[in-house]
mmCIF file of C-alpha atoms in Angstrom:
data_model
loop_
_atom_site.group_PDB
_atom_site.id
_atom_site.type_symbol
_atom_site.label_atom_id
_atom_site.label_comp_id
_atom_site.label_asym_id
_atom_site.label_seq_id
_atom_site.Cartn_x
_atom_site.Cartn_y
_atom_site.Cartn_z
ATOM 1 C CA UNK Q 1 83.423 -62.704 -151.379
ATOM 2 C CA UNK Q 2 85.083 -62.130 -148.028
ATOM 3 C CA UNK Q 3 81.860 -60.962 -146.421
ATOM 4 C CA UNK Q 4 78.805 -62.750 -145.130
ATOM 5 C CA UNK Q 5 75.409 -61.594 -143.921
ATOM 6 C CA UNK Q 6 74.530 -62.343 -140.316
ATOM 7 C CA UNK Q 7 71.420 -60.957 -138.626
ATOM 8 C CA UNK Q 8 71.015 -58.496 -141.482
ATOM 9 C CA UNK Q 9 74.518 -57.094 -140.949
ATOM 10 C CA UNK Q 10 77.422 -57.517 -143.286
ATOM 11 C CA UNK Q 11 80.428 -59.056 -141.535
ATOM 12 C CA UNK Q 12 83.890 -59.955 -142.730
ATOM 13 C CA UNK Q 13 84.770 -63.635 -142.712
ATOM 14 C CA UNK Q 14 88.033 -64.781 -141.249
ATOM 15 C CA UNK Q 15 90.574 -65.725 -143.943
ATOM 16 C CA UNK Q 16 90.938 -69.202 -142.439
ATOM 17 C CA UNK Q 17 87.360 -69.977 -143.422
ATOM 18 C CA UNK Q 18 88.360 -69.607 -147.051
ATOM 19 C CA UNK Q 19 91.157 -72.112 -146.554
ATOM 20 C CA UNK Q 20 88.632 -74.626 -145.251
ATOM 21 C CA UNK Q 21 86.368 -73.852 -148.218
ATOM 22 C CA UNK Q 22 89.265 -74.572 -150.565
ATOM 23 C CA UNK Q 23 90.187 -77.791 -148.745
ATOM 24 C CA UNK Q 24 86.550 -78.882 -148.808
ATOM 25 C CA UNK Q 25 86.381 -78.251 -152.554
ATOM 26 C CA UNK Q 26 89.604 -80.143 -153.205
ATOM 27 C CA UNK Q 27 88.402 -83.045 -151.066
ATOM 28 C CA UNK Q 28 85.090 -83.206 -152.949
ATOM 29 C CA UNK Q 29 86.915 -83.188 -156.295
ATOM 30 C CA UNK Q 30 89.405 -85.855 -155.231
ATOM 31 C CA UNK Q 31 86.746 -88.203 -153.889
ATOM 32 C CA UNK Q 32 84.732 -87.905 -157.120
ATOM 33 C CA UNK Q 33 87.868 -88.436 -159.201
ATOM 34 C CA UNK Q 34 88.987 -91.505 -157.249
ATOM 35 C CA UNK Q 35 85.463 -92.972 -157.326
ATOM 36 C CA UNK Q 36 85.317 -92.474 -161.107
ATOM 37 C CA UNK Q 37 88.714 -94.105 -161.611
ATOM 38 C CA UNK Q 38 87.758 -97.053 -159.404
ATOM 39 C CA UNK Q 39 84.523 -97.507 -161.335
ATOM 40 C CA UNK Q 40 86.411 -97.561 -164.651
ATOM 41 C CA UNK Q 41 88.906 -100.089 -163.354
ATOM 42 C CA UNK Q 42 86.177 -102.369 -162.011
ATOM 43 C CA UNK Q 43 84.251 -102.146 -165.289
ATOM 44 C CA UNK Q 44 87.338 -103.532 -166.997
ATOM 45 C CA UNK Q 45 87.309 -106.453 -164.551
ATOM 46 C CA UNK Q 46 90.709 -105.611 -163.117
ATOM 47 C CA UNK Q 47 91.971 -104.866 -159.654
ATOM 48 C CA UNK Q 48 93.092 -101.303 -159.067
ATOM 49 C CA UNK Q 49 96.775 -100.936 -160.015
ATOM 50 C CA UNK Q 50 97.567 -98.611 -157.112
ATOM 51 C CA UNK Q 51 96.286 -97.662 -153.718
ATOM 52 C CA UNK Q 52 95.420 -94.002 -153.271
ATOM 53 C CA UNK Q 53 96.144 -92.305 -149.970
ATOM 54 C CA UNK Q 54 94.835 -88.805 -149.463
ATOM 55 C CA UNK Q 55 96.624 -87.197 -146.545
ATOM 56 C CA UNK Q 56 95.020 -84.174 -144.991
ATOM 57 C CA UNK Q 57 96.015 -82.702 -141.712
ATOM 58 C CA UNK Q 58 97.188 -79.711 -139.831
ATOM 59 C CA UNK Q 59 100.582 -79.244 -138.198
ATOM 60 C CA UNK Q 60 101.822 -82.740 -139.003
ATOM 61 C CA UNK Q 61 101.186 -82.102 -142.700
ATOM 62 C CA UNK Q 62 103.119 -78.834 -142.588
ATOM 63 C CA UNK Q 63 106.378 -80.404 -141.490
ATOM 64 C CA UNK Q 64 105.768 -79.678 -137.831
ATOM 65 C CA UNK Q 65 105.214 -83.292 -136.779
ATOM 66 C CA UNK Q 66 108.262 -84.801 -135.129
ATOM 67 C CA UNK Q 67 109.172 -88.360 -136.066
ATOM 68 C CA UNK Q 68 112.661 -88.915 -134.639
ATOM 69 C CA UNK Q 69 113.555 -88.310 -131.025
ATOM 70 C CA UNK Q 70 113.601 -89.857 -127.582
ATOM 71 C CA UNK Q 71 111.234 -87.291 -126.045
ATOM 72 C CA UNK Q 72 107.505 -87.484 -125.549
ATOM 73 C CA UNK Q 73 105.702 -86.002 -128.524
ATOM 74 C CA UNK Q 74 107.686 -87.771 -131.222
ATOM 75 C CA UNK Q 75 106.485 -90.760 -133.209
ATOM 76 C CA UNK Q 76 109.642 -92.695 -132.376
ATOM 77 C CA UNK Q 77 109.058 -92.232 -128.632
ATOM 78 C CA UNK Q 78 105.411 -93.275 -128.958
ATOM 79 C CA UNK Q 79 106.334 -96.443 -130.867
ATOM 80 C CA UNK Q 80 109.492 -97.530 -129.068
ATOM 81 C CA UNK Q 81 108.886 -96.354 -125.489
ATOM 82 C CA UNK Q 82 105.117 -96.240 -125.088
ATOM 83 C CA UNK Q 83 104.676 -99.249 -127.415
ATOM 84 C CA UNK Q 84 101.921 -97.541 -129.367
ATOM 85 C CA UNK Q 85 101.264 -98.276 -133.051
ATOM 86 C CA UNK Q 86 103.094 -101.647 -133.122
ATOM 87 C CA UNK Q 87 102.216 -102.064 -136.802
ATOM 88 C CA UNK Q 88 104.658 -99.275 -137.663
ATOM 89 C CA UNK Q 89 107.707 -101.438 -136.881
ATOM 90 C CA UNK Q 90 108.651 -104.951 -137.957
ATOM 91 C CA UNK Q 91 109.818 -107.770 -135.659
ATOM 92 C CA UNK Q 92 113.381 -106.415 -135.719
ATOM 93 C CA UNK Q 93 112.261 -102.944 -134.621
ATOM 94 C CA UNK Q 94 112.807 -101.333 -138.036
ATOM 95 C CA UNK Q 95 110.190 -99.016 -139.512
ATOM 96 C CA UNK Q 96 107.724 -101.098 -141.471
ATOM 97 C CA UNK Q 97 107.091 -100.474 -145.147
ATOM 98 C CA UNK Q 98 104.172 -101.622 -147.223
#
């Protein structure tokens, strides 16, 4: 429902609240799924075959995050000029991979 009861009055909920409800539900499902898979793998006495990264975010996850550029606000500027996040580049200054 897109309504909620507050102080005995029916009020409309903002649509963004539903997005957070959906994200919360997806997150809960994913964490249960990953935990179940890890438990199965460990029961077999094996190490997990892959690492699972669940990336959730706002503007940076929507393609709005800027990586390349020599201006403040880009990842490249933060790493190369401000010397933040040194683990993101190797000794030669190339982007690190794992």
